[in-house]
Amino acid sequence: MEGFTPLRPSAKLADEVTSALAARIASGELMPGDRLPAEKELGVSLGVSRSVVREAISRLKHDGLVETRQGAGAFVAGPQSAKSFRLQPTGADVAPDLAHIFELRCEVEAGAAAFAAERRDAADLVQIEAALTAIQLAMEAGRDGVAEDKALHVAIAAASGNPAFVRFLDFLANQLEEAIRAARLNSLKVAGRPMAVQREHRRVVEAIQAGDSAAARTAMAAHIRAAAQRLGVAR
Amino acid sequence: MEGFTPLRPSAKLADEVTSALAARIASGELMPGDRLPAEKELGVSLGVSRSVVREAISRLKHDGLVETRQGAGAFVAGPQSAKSFRLQPTGADVAPDLAHIFELRCEVEAGAAAFAAERRDAADLVQIEAALTAIQLAMEAGRDGVAEDKALHVAIAAASGNPAFVRFLDFLANQLEEAIRAARLNSLKVAGRPMAVQREHRRVVEAIQAGDSAAARTAMAAHIRAAAQRLGVAR
DNA sequence: CTTAATTTGTACGTATGTATT
DNA sequence: CAATACATACGTACAAATTAA
């Protein structure tokens, strides 16, 4: 018989429509400048109400993928007007490659450490030192210390004096955790060799304390690469 | 006289509501786990219909800022569930600092060049060389060559073998152009000293051709920093 | 220039499934 | 179990803007 695909109840209709439209744009089926079908028309062709279509288009508009003009219609926007960055684009079905994310993170994290070595002030150094000892205490207490590890990286990024580093690294770290969970890897960042991890941390912090930008960069890059290898996602 | 703000007709209601809610979340007025007012309630308190509120919440949900449970309500999500990265967060009113964006771009672009030097294949080298000569031709023809310049950077990023670099650098470049336009700077990237720019390009390309990862990194970093200085947005 | 048709923007009403009390 | 609150979804209606006749 078949004949019905009443839409998985778990996935909301607006999500489905958003993905469908985004996929059509990403695939090139809809080119920049093209007009989308009218909301009413999209509704009947997809079998959903106009409200659902409006929510989906509203999301795409917010991401800069489409632009709407009242009375005229909705148009595919050029790639230069994207307002948000996603590691997994909306319409995509494949998960992003963990190794690729790690490489991106490695560059940014190393850069943040280098800037931190140049610009850190007394308050930054206090924060960094405190985070380092917090990891030590967590390890000695038998806990995994992932929260403390995260705090150290945040403190270093903050010492760079560039909030864009802080926000982007936070975003990347969260996406990484999500992807690691999805891949069912051992999520404990410091699992296996907590001593080695802490040694890497100390090298980074010492370089920042010494104001050695180049050393901070290489030490942090080595740390991130080692983390990727511990997870088995290195190149 | 002033006295009236009957909603700017240019700004759509859904945009306003989205910004208002995002600002409340960013400011900490709404903490993770907090429940948002009911849609109906938000509608009356903001003076808009429930459809508008739904569109706004739908956007925030898509960005991972809130999560909704049917029958329960809409809740502020933790910062770890963000699904998109924006240089200018939704509720923010201040434009991001150009120097900060340039620093972030510098790190990623330099990293992409370094990976390109390690991994480029024959096809990549052809693309890169073609882009370099295209810039030369554009300059000799008296055109600004910004499109050709962009193509070179895309080719280098693609040669890195990491699509995350390509997509993020594309995002950053577009955001940078947008911010430069908004700041009313001279948007011509190669304005002033096209010869110097091309010399910088050639150094990067030669390092990639030679497979010298470290040289490609430093050359690209110098190029981006010089570009920032030409715009007068360096530190 | 005026008129009419189309389309988005906004508002409101209703029904249903779900969660909480 | 029952009642209430809420998100989800659909439908209708009108205003505002655009476009074409």
Short mmCIF file of C-alpha atoms (C1' of nucleotides) in Angstrom, two decimals:
data_model
loop_
_atom_site.label_atom_id
_atom_site.label_comp_id
_atom_site.label_asym_id
_atom_site.label_seq_id
_atom_site.Cartn_x
_atom_site.Cartn_y
_atom_site.Cartn_z
CA MET A 1 0.00 0.00 0.00
CA GLU A 2 2.38 2.70 1.10
CA GLY A 3 1.06 6.10 0.11
CA PHE A 4 1.63 7.99 3.29
CA THR A 5 4.62 9.84 4.61
CA PRO A 6 2.89 11.78 7.32
CA LEU A 7 6.22 13.32 8.28
CA ARG A 8 8.15 12.01 11.23
CA PRO A 9 6.56 13.61 14.26
CA SER A 10 9.97 14.14 15.83
CA ALA A 11 11.19 16.42 13.06
CA LYS A 12 9.13 19.58 13.02
CA LEU A 13 7.59 20.66 9.77
CA ALA A 14 9.40 23.97 9.72
CA ASP A 15 12.73 22.17 10.08
CA GLU A 16 11.92 19.92 7.14
CA VAL A 17 10.87 22.79 4.92
CA THR A 18 13.92 24.83 5.91
CA SER A 19 16.25 21.97 5.05
CA ALA A 20 14.46 21.29 1.79
CA LEU A 21 14.75 24.88 0.65
CA ALA A 22 18.34 25.23 1.83
CA ALA A 23 19.27 22.03 0.03
CA ARG A 24 17.72 23.33 -3.17
CA ILE A 25 19.81 26.47 -2.85
CA ALA A 26 23.03 24.66 -1.94
CA SER A 27 22.63 22.23 -4.82
CA GLY A 28 22.38 25.07 -7.29
CA GLU A 29 18.86 24.13 -8.29
CA LEU A 30 18.02 27.62 -7.10
CA MET A 31 20.62 30.17 -8.16
CA PRO A 32 21.23 33.60 -6.61
CA GLY A 33 18.64 36.01 -7.90
CA ASP A 34 16.11 33.29 -8.58
CA ARG A 35 12.68 33.79 -7.13
CA LEU A 36 11.27 31.18 -4.84
CA PRO A 37 7.74 29.98 -5.45
CA ALA A 38 5.13 32.02 -3.62
CA GLU A 39 4.48 31.03 -0.04
CA LYS A 40 1.01 29.80 -0.89
CA GLU A 41 2.37 27.76 -3.78
CA LEU A 42 5.18 26.27 -1.66
CA GLY A 43 2.61 25.35 0.93
CA VAL A 44 0.43 23.32 -1.42
CA SER A 45 3.39 21.71 -3.19
CA LEU A 46 4.94 20.63 0.11
CA GLY A 47 1.65 19.83 1.78
CA VAL A 48 2.07 22.25 4.65
CA SER A 49 0.38 25.46 5.68
CA ARG A 50 1.62 28.89 4.77
CA SER A 51 2.65 29.54 8.38
CA VAL A 52 5.16 26.71 8.22
CA VAL A 53 6.56 27.99 4.95
CA ARG A 54 6.83 31.45 6.45
CA GLU A 55 8.80 30.15 9.43
CA ALA A 56 11.20 28.34 7.13
CA ILE A 57 11.74 31.36 4.88
CA SER A 58 12.11 33.53 7.96
CA ARG A 59 15.00 31.35 9.10
CA LEU A 60 16.68 31.42 5.70
CA LYS A 61 16.26 35.19 5.66
CA HIS A 62 17.88 35.42 9.08
CA ASP A 63 20.85 33.41 7.77
CA GLY A 64 21.12 35.62 4.72
CA LEU A 65 20.34 32.84 2.27
CA VAL A 66 17.25 34.55 0.89
CA GLU A 67 15.90 38.08 0.77
CA THR A 68 12.25 39.01 0.54
CA ARG A 69 10.58 42.07 -0.87
CA GLN A 70 7.00 42.69 0.04
CA GLY A 71 4.83 42.39 -2.98
CA ALA A 72 7.58 40.97 -5.12
CA GLY A 73 8.60 37.66 -3.60
CA ALA A 74 11.47 35.81 -1.98
CA PHE A 75 14.78 35.69 -3.83
CA VAL A 76 17.90 33.61 -3.38
CA ALA A 77 20.66 35.83 -2.03
CA GLY A 78 24.23 35.75 -3.22
CA PRO A 79 26.74 33.85 -1.09
CA GLN A 80 28.30 37.16 -0.13
CA SER A 81 25.34 38.10 2.04
CA ALA A 82 25.56 35.14 4.40
CA LYS A 83 25.05 36.34 7.96
CA SER A 84 25.93 33.19 9.85
CA PHE A 85 28.51 30.42 9.63
CA ARG A 86 27.62 26.81 10.23
CA LEU A 87 29.99 23.89 10.24
CA GLN A 88 27.08 21.80 9.02
CA PRO A 89 25.11 23.85 6.51
CA THR A 90 21.37 23.73 6.94
CA GLY A 91 20.45 21.51 4.02
CA ALA A 92 23.47 19.21 4.34
CA ASP A 93 22.95 15.61 5.29
CA VAL A 94 26.54 14.58 5.98
CA ALA A 95 28.27 15.35 9.25
CA PRO A 96 31.35 17.56 9.05
CA ASP A 97 34.71 15.82 9.19
CA LEU A 98 36.19 15.88 12.68
CA ALA A 99 39.75 16.15 11.40
CA HIS A 100 38.83 19.25 9.41
CA ILE A 101 37.28 20.93 12.40
CA PHE A 102 40.34 20.13 14.47
CA GLU A 103 42.62 21.68 11.88
CA LEU A 104 40.59 24.86 11.86
CA ARG A 105 40.54 24.96 15.63
CA CYS A 106 44.27 24.37 15.77
CA GLU A 107 45.01 27.46 13.71
CA VAL A 108 42.71 29.74 15.65
CA GLU A 109 43.68 28.40 19.04
CA ALA A 110 47.38 28.77 18.23
CA GLY A 111 46.80 32.31 17.03
CA ALA A 112 44.92 33.17 20.18
CA ALA A 113 47.78 31.83 22.30
CA ALA A 114 50.27 33.89 20.31
CA PHE A 115 48.28 37.09 20.82
CA ALA A 116 47.81 36.20 24.47
CA ALA A 117 51.59 36.05 24.91
CA GLU A 118 51.86 39.56 23.46
CA ARG A 119 48.96 41.26 25.18
CA ARG A 120 48.17 39.45 28.44
CA ASP A 121 47.94 41.69 31.47
CA ALA A 122 48.23 40.84 35.13
CA ALA A 123 44.59 39.88 35.46
CA ASP A 124 44.82 37.55 32.48
CA LEU A 125 47.84 35.79 33.98
CA VAL A 126 45.98 35.29 37.23
CA GLN A 127 43.04 33.75 35.41
CA ILE A 128 45.28 31.47 33.36
CA GLU A 129 47.30 30.32 36.34
CA ALA A 130 44.13 29.67 38.31
CA ALA A 131 42.67 27.59 35.49
CA LEU A 132 45.86 25.58 35.25
CA THR A 133 45.86 24.73 38.94
CA ALA A 134 42.16 23.95 38.79
CA ILE A 135 42.90 21.28 36.22
CA GLN A 136 45.62 19.91 38.47
CA LEU A 137 43.25 19.75 41.42
CA ALA A 138 40.55 18.10 39.34
CA MET A 139 42.97 15.45 38.14
CA GLU A 140 44.20 14.75 41.66
CA ALA A 141 40.60 14.46 42.77
CA GLY A 142 40.03 11.82 40.14
CA ARG A 143 37.63 13.88 38.07
CA ASP A 144 37.97 14.26 34.30
CA GLY A 145 38.50 18.01 34.45
CA VAL A 146 36.92 18.81 31.10
CA ALA A 147 35.23 21.90 32.52
CA GLU A 148 38.51 23.13 33.97
CA ASP A 149 40.26 22.40 30.67
CA LYS A 150 37.68 24.45 28.86
CA ALA A 151 38.13 27.30 31.32
CA LEU A 152 41.87 27.39 30.62
CA HIS A 153 41.32 27.70 26.90
CA VAL A 154 38.75 30.42 27.44
CA ALA A 155 41.14 32.30 29.70
CA ILE A 156 43.88 32.13 27.08
CA ALA A 157 41.54 33.26 24.33
CA ALA A 158 40.34 36.13 26.51
CA ALA A 159 43.95 37.18 27.11
CA SER A 160 44.34 37.63 23.36
CA GLY A 161 42.26 40.78 23.71
CA ASN A 162 40.20 39.76 20.72
CA PRO A 163 36.60 38.82 21.52
CA ALA A 164 36.21 37.29 18.07
CA PHE A 165 38.71 34.61 19.08
CA VAL A 166 36.82 33.91 22.26
CA ARG A 167 33.49 33.55 20.58
CA PHE A 168 34.67 31.55 17.62
CA LEU A 169 36.76 29.16 19.70
CA ASP A 170 33.84 28.66 22.03
CA PHE A 171 31.67 27.88 19.03
CA LEU A 172 34.22 25.46 17.61
CA ALA A 173 34.75 23.68 20.92
CA ASN A 174 31.02 23.18 21.36
CA GLN A 175 30.58 21.92 17.83
CA LEU A 176 33.50 19.60 18.37
CA GLU A 177 31.98 18.17 21.53
CA GLU A 178 28.72 17.67 19.69
CA ALA A 179 30.43 15.95 16.77
CA ILE A 180 32.47 13.78 19.13
CA ARG A 181 29.34 12.70 20.94
CA ALA A 182 27.66 11.94 17.64
CA ALA A 183 30.66 9.90 16.53
CA ARG A 184 30.55 7.96 19.82
CA LEU A 185 34.21 8.54 20.55
CA ASN A 186 35.50 8.64 24.09
CA SER A 187 34.46 12.15 24.90
CA LEU A 188 36.84 12.60 27.79
CA LYS A 189 39.31 15.05 26.45
CA VAL A 190 41.98 14.25 28.97
CA ALA A 191 41.27 10.55 28.99
CA GLY A 192 44.24 8.27 28.66
CA ARG A 193 47.17 10.47 29.55
CA PRO A 194 46.17 13.27 31.88
CA MET A 195 49.80 13.87 32.80
CA ALA A 196 50.79 14.43 29.18
CA VAL A 197 47.91 16.82 28.70
CA GLN A 198 48.87 18.85 31.71
CA ARG A 199 52.47 18.98 30.50
CA GLU A 200 51.27 20.41 27.20
CA HIS A 201 49.17 22.94 29.06
CA ARG A 202 52.09 24.04 31.14
CA ARG A 203 54.26 24.61 28.09
CA VAL A 204 51.62 26.87 26.60
CA VAL A 205 51.11 28.81 29.81
CA GLU A 206 54.83 29.24 30.40
CA ALA A 207 55.25 30.70 26.92
CA ILE A 208 52.39 33.11 27.53
CA GLN A 209 53.85 34.10 30.88
CA ALA A 210 57.23 34.68 29.24
CA GLY A 211 55.63 36.75 26.52
CA ASP A 212 57.04 34.42 23.89
CA SER A 213 54.50 34.65 21.10
CA ALA A 214 56.08 32.12 18.77
CA ALA A 215 56.56 29.55 21.50
CA ALA A 216 52.97 29.97 22.65
CA ARG A 217 51.77 29.41 19.11
CA THR A 218 53.73 26.23 18.53
CA ALA A 219 52.97 24.86 21.98
CA MET A 220 49.24 25.38 21.56
CA ALA A 221 49.27 23.94 18.06
CA ALA A 222 51.06 20.88 19.36
CA HIS A 223 48.52 20.59 22.16
CA ILE A 224 45.53 20.67 19.82
CA ARG A 225 47.13 18.23 17.40
CA ALA A 226 47.88 15.89 20.28
CA ALA A 227 44.28 16.15 21.42
CA ALA A 228 43.13 15.16 17.96
CA GLN A 229 45.47 12.18 17.96
CA ARG A 230 44.27 11.07 21.39
CA LEU A 231 40.80 10.97 19.86
CA GLY A 232 42.07 9.15 16.82
CA VAL A 233 40.86 11.76 14.38
CA ALA A 234 44.21 13.07 13.20
CA ARG A 235 45.19 13.07 9.59
CA MET B 1 9.48 67.34 18.81
CA GLU B 2 10.04 63.57 18.66
CA GLY B 3 7.67 61.48 20.73
CA PHE B 4 6.71 58.75 18.33
CA THR B 5 8.38 55.49 17.34
CA PRO B 6 5.60 53.72 15.46
CA LEU B 7 8.02 51.01 14.39
CA ARG B 8 10.31 51.78 11.50
CA PRO B 9 8.52 50.41 8.46
CA SER B 10 11.84 49.26 7.03
CA ALA B 11 12.58 46.92 9.91
CA LYS B 12 10.18 44.01 9.89
CA LEU B 13 8.44 43.09 13.11
CA ALA B 14 9.94 39.60 13.19
CA ASP B 15 13.44 41.11 13.00
CA GLU B 16 12.68 43.42 15.90
CA VAL B 17 11.27 40.67 18.06
CA THR B 18 14.18 38.37 17.23
CA SER B 19 16.69 41.03 18.21
CA ALA B 20 14.80 41.88 21.36
CA LEU B 21 14.71 38.29 22.54
CA ALA B 22 18.32 37.62 21.54
CA ALA B 23 19.42 40.73 23.38
CA ARG B 24 17.60 39.61 26.50
CA ILE B 25 19.42 36.30 26.31
CA ALA B 26 22.82 37.81 25.57
CA SER B 27 22.50 40.30 28.40
CA GLY B 28 21.86 37.53 30.89
CA GLU B 29 18.41 38.80 31.67
CA LEU B 30 17.31 35.38 30.46
CA MET B 31 19.64 32.65 31.68
CA PRO B 32 20.01 29.15 30.18
CA GLY B 33 17.16 26.99 31.35
CA ASP B 34 14.86 29.93 31.88
CA ARG B 35 11.48 29.69 30.28
CA LEU B 36 10.41 32.37 27.87
CA PRO B 37 6.96 33.89 28.30
CA ALA B 38 4.27 32.08 26.37
CA GLU B 39 3.94 33.05 22.74
CA LYS B 40 0.56 34.62 23.35
CA GLU B 41 1.94 36.54 26.30
CA LEU B 42 4.96 37.76 24.36
CA GLY B 43 2.65 38.88 21.60
CA VAL B 44 0.55 41.09 23.81
CA SER B 45 3.51 42.47 25.74
CA LEU B 46 5.35 43.40 22.54
CA GLY B 47 2.24 44.49 20.72
CA VAL B 48 2.57 42.02 17.87
CA SER B 49 0.66 38.99 16.74
CA ARG B 50 1.50 35.48 17.70
CA SER B 51 2.67 34.70 14.17
CA VAL B 52 5.45 37.26 14.49
CA VAL B 53 6.53 35.83 17.82
CA ARG B 54 6.53 32.36 16.35
CA GLU B 55 8.77 33.44 13.48
CA ALA B 56 11.21 35.07 15.89
CA ILE B 57 11.35 32.04 18.18
CA SER B 58 11.70 29.82 15.13
CA ARG B 59 14.83 31.74 14.15
CA LEU B 60 16.31 31.55 17.62
CA LYS B 61 15.57 27.83 17.67
CA HIS B 62 17.35 27.43 14.36
CA ASP B 63 20.40 29.19 15.80
CA GLY B 64 20.32 27.00 18.89
CA LEU B 65 19.67 29.88 21.27
CA VAL B 66 16.37 28.45 22.51
CA GLU B 67 14.73 25.05 22.59
CA THR B 68 11.02 24.43 22.65
CA ARG B 69 9.06 21.52 24.02
CA GLN B 70 5.50 21.15 22.95
CA GLY B 71 3.22 21.59 25.89
CA ALA B 72 5.99 22.90 28.11
CA GLY B 73 7.27 26.12 26.58
CA ALA B 74 10.36 27.72 25.07
CA PHE B 75 13.57 27.60 27.09
CA VAL B 76 16.87 29.39 26.79
CA ALA B 77 19.49 26.90 25.60
CA GLY B 78 22.97 26.70 26.99
CA PRO B 79 25.73 28.37 25.00
CA GLN B 80 27.06 24.93 24.13
CA SER B 81 24.16 24.22 21.81
CA ALA B 82 24.76 27.12 19.45
CA LYS B 83 24.36 25.93 15.89
CA SER B 84 25.63 28.98 14.04
CA PHE B 85 28.41 31.52 14.44
CA ARG B 86 27.87 35.21 13.78
CA LEU B 87 30.48 37.93 13.93
CA GLN B 88 27.70 40.25 14.96
CA PRO B 89 25.40 38.39 17.32
CA THR B 90 21.72 38.81 16.65
CA GLY B 91 20.82 41.12 19.48
CA ALA B 92 24.03 43.16 19.37
CA ASP B 93 23.86 46.80 18.42
CA VAL B 94 27.54 47.54 17.96
CA ALA B 95 29.41 46.58 14.81
CA PRO B 96 32.27 44.14 15.21
CA ASP B 97 35.78 45.61 15.29
CA LEU B 98 37.45 45.42 11.89
CA ALA B 99 40.89 44.84 13.40
CA HIS B 100 39.58 41.85 15.33
CA ILE B 101 38.09 40.28 12.23
CA PHE B 102 41.34 40.83 10.37
CA GLU B 103 43.30 39.09 13.11
CA LEU B 104 41.01 36.11 12.98
CA ARG B 105 41.19 35.99 9.21
CA CYS B 106 44.97 36.29 9.33
CA GLU B 107 45.32 33.13 11.41
CA VAL B 108 42.96 31.05 9.33
CA GLU B 109 44.28 32.29 6.01
CA ALA B 110 47.86 31.62 7.06
CA GLY B 111 46.91 28.15 8.22
CA ALA B 112 45.17 27.44 4.94
CA ALA B 113 48.27 28.53 3.03
CA ALA B 114 50.45 26.27 5.16
CA PHE B 115 48.24 23.26 4.52
CA ALA B 116 48.07 24.17 0.84
CA ALA B 117 51.86 24.01 0.65
CA GLU B 118 51.76 20.51 2.11
CA ARG B 119 48.85 19.06 0.19
CA ARG B 120 48.42 20.87 -3.10
CA ASP B 121 48.20 18.67 -6.14
CA ALA B 122 48.81 19.50 -9.78
CA ALA B 123 45.28 20.76 -10.35
CA ASP B 124 45.53 23.06 -7.35
CA LEU B 125 48.77 24.56 -8.63
CA VAL B 126 47.17 25.22 -12.01
CA GLN B 127 44.26 26.99 -10.38
CA ILE B 128 46.53 29.08 -8.17
CA GLU B 129 48.84 30.05 -11.00
CA ALA B 130 45.86 30.95 -13.19
CA ALA B 131 44.41 33.15 -10.46
CA LEU B 132 47.73 34.90 -10.01
CA THR B 133 48.04 35.74 -13.69
CA ALA B 134 44.41 36.82 -13.78
CA ILE B 135 45.20 39.43 -11.15
CA GLN B 136 48.18 40.56 -13.22
CA LEU B 137 46.02 40.92 -16.32
CA ALA B 138 43.33 42.77 -14.43
CA MET B 139 45.88 45.22 -13.06
CA GLU B 140 47.39 45.82 -16.48
CA ALA B 141 43.89 46.40 -17.81
CA GLY B 142 43.38 49.09 -15.21
CA ARG B 143 40.69 47.23 -13.31
CA ASP B 144 40.74 46.83 -9.55
CA GLY B 145 40.97 43.05 -9.65
CA VAL B 146 39.12 42.39 -6.43
CA ALA B 147 37.26 39.45 -7.96
CA GLU B 148 40.53 37.94 -9.19
CA ASP B 149 42.12 38.54 -5.80
CA LYS B 150 39.25 36.70 -4.16
CA ALA B 151 39.64 33.82 -6.59
CA LEU B 152 43.29 33.41 -5.64
CA HIS B 153 42.47 33.18 -1.96
CA VAL B 154 39.72 30.67 -2.69
CA ALA B 155 42.11 28.59 -4.78
CA ILE B 156 44.67 28.55 -2.00
CA ALA B 157 42.06 27.63 0.58
CA ALA B 158 40.78 24.85 -1.67
CA ALA B 159 44.32 23.52 -2.05
CA SER B 160 44.42 23.05 1.71
CA GLY B 161 42.14 20.08 1.23
CA ASN B 162 39.96 21.25 4.09
CA PRO B 163 36.52 22.49 3.05
CA ALA B 164 36.03 24.06 6.46
CA PHE B 165 38.81 26.50 5.65
CA VAL B 166 37.21 27.36 2.33
CA ARG B 167 33.80 27.99 3.78
CA PHE B 168 34.96 29.89 6.85
CA LEU B 169 37.36 32.10 4.90
CA ASP B 170 34.64 32.84 2.40
CA PHE B 171 32.37 33.80 5.25
CA LEU B 172 35.02 36.02 6.84
CA ALA B 173 35.88 37.74 3.56
CA ASN B 174 32.25 38.54 2.90
CA GLN B 175 31.71 39.83 6.41
CA LEU B 176 34.85 41.91 6.06
CA GLU B 177 33.64 43.47 2.82
CA GLU B 178 30.34 44.23 4.45
CA ALA B 179 31.99 45.82 7.47
CA ILE B 180 34.36 47.81 5.25
CA ARG B 181 31.43 49.15 3.25
CA ALA B 182 29.62 50.05 6.44
CA ALA B 183 32.70 51.85 7.75
CA ARG B 184 32.97 53.77 4.46
CA LEU B 185 36.59 52.89 3.95
CA ASN B 186 38.10 52.67 0.50
CA SER B 187 36.85 49.24 -0.37
CA LEU B 188 39.36 48.60 -3.13
CA LYS B 189 41.57 46.01 -1.61
CA VAL B 190 44.44 46.59 -4.01
CA ALA B 191 44.03 50.34 -4.05
CA GLY B 192 47.15 52.33 -3.52
CA ARG B 193 49.93 49.86 -4.19
CA PRO B 194 48.86 47.13 -6.58
CA MET B 195 52.49 46.23 -7.27
CA ALA B 196 53.16 45.62 -3.59
CA VAL B 197 50.06 43.47 -3.31
CA GLN B 198 51.05 41.34 -6.25
CA ARG B 199 54.53 40.93 -4.80
CA GLU B 200 52.98 39.62 -1.60
CA HIS B 201 50.82 37.26 -3.59
CA ARG B 202 53.78 35.92 -5.49
CA ARG B 203 55.70 35.20 -2.30
CA VAL B 204 52.78 33.15 -1.00
CA VAL B 205 52.32 31.25 -4.23
CA GLU B 206 56.02 30.51 -4.58
CA ALA B 207 56.09 29.04 -1.08
CA ILE B 208 53.09 26.86 -1.90
CA GLN B 209 54.67 25.74 -5.15
CA ALA B 210 57.88 24.91 -3.29
CA GLY B 211 55.94 22.97 -0.70
CA ASP B 212 57.37 25.18 2.03
CA SER B 213 54.64 25.16 4.65
CA ALA B 214 56.27 27.55 7.09
CA ALA B 215 57.13 30.09 4.40
CA ALA B 216 53.59 29.96 3.01
CA ARG B 217 52.24 30.63 6.47
CA THR B 218 54.42 33.63 7.19
CA ALA B 219 54.00 35.06 3.70
CA MET B 220 50.22 34.84 3.87
CA ALA B 221 50.13 36.27 7.36
CA ALA B 222 52.24 39.19 6.21
CA HIS B 223 49.94 39.69 3.24
CA ILE B 224 46.81 39.85 5.38
CA ARG B 225 48.43 42.15 7.91
CA ALA B 226 49.57 44.43 5.10
CA ALA B 227 46.04 44.47 3.72
CA ALA B 228 44.75 45.56 7.10
CA GLN B 229 47.34 48.31 7.26
CA ARG B 230 46.45 49.52 3.78
CA LEU B 231 42.92 49.92 5.07
CA GLY B 232 44.12 51.65 8.18
CA VAL B 233 42.54 49.13 10.52
CA ALA B 234 45.69 47.59 11.92
CA ARG B 235 46.46 47.52 15.58
"C1'" DC C 1 -1.72 57.60 -14.69
"C1'" DT C 2 -4.99 54.23 -13.04
"C1'" DT C 3 -6.39 49.83 -12.13
"C1'" DA C 4 -6.04 45.13 -11.03
"C1'" DA C 5 -3.62 41.01 -9.79
"C1'" DT C 6 0.04 38.97 -7.18
"C1'" DT C 7 2.82 38.47 -3.09
"C1'" DT C 8 4.66 39.31 1.33
"C1'" DG C 9 3.59 41.12 6.11
"C1'" DT C 10 0.53 40.97 9.89
"C1'" DA C 11 -3.39 39.57 12.68
"C1'" DC C 12 -6.75 36.44 14.45
"C1'" DG C 13 -9.31 32.15 15.16
"C1'" DT C 14 -9.47 27.12 15.77
"C1'" DA C 15 -8.15 22.40 16.44
"C1'" DT C 16 -4.89 18.98 18.24
"C1'" DG C 17 -1.17 16.74 20.63
"C1'" DT C 18 1.78 17.11 24.61
"C1'" DA C 19 3.30 18.30 29.18
"C1'" DT C 20 2.37 19.81 33.71
"C1'" DT C 21 -0.39 20.08 37.83
"C1'" DC D 1 -7.93 10.60 35.96
"C1'" DA D 2 -9.07 15.41 35.04
"C1'" DA D 3 -8.00 20.13 34.08
"C1'" DT D 4 -5.01 23.56 32.49
"C1'" DA D 5 -1.26 25.56 29.80
"C1'" DC D 6 1.40 25.44 25.78
"C1'" DA D 7 3.50 24.50 21.28
"C1'" DT D 8 2.22 22.88 16.73
"C1'" DA D 9 -0.36 23.36 12.71
"C1'" DC D 10 -3.98 24.99 9.64
"C1'" DG D 11 -7.07 28.36 7.79
"C1'" DT D 12 -8.89 32.93 6.83
"C1'" DA D 13 -8.68 37.78 6.37
"C1'" DC D 14 -6.79 42.21 5.53
"C1'" DA D 15 -3.01 45.62 4.80
"C1'" DA D 16 1.00 47.06 2.22
"C1'" DA D 17 4.07 46.78 -1.54
"C1'" DT D 18 5.14 45.42 -6.13
"C1'" DT D 19 4.24 44.50 -10.79
"C1'" DA D 20 1.80 44.31 -15.00
"C1'" DA D 21 -1.95 45.63 -17.81
#
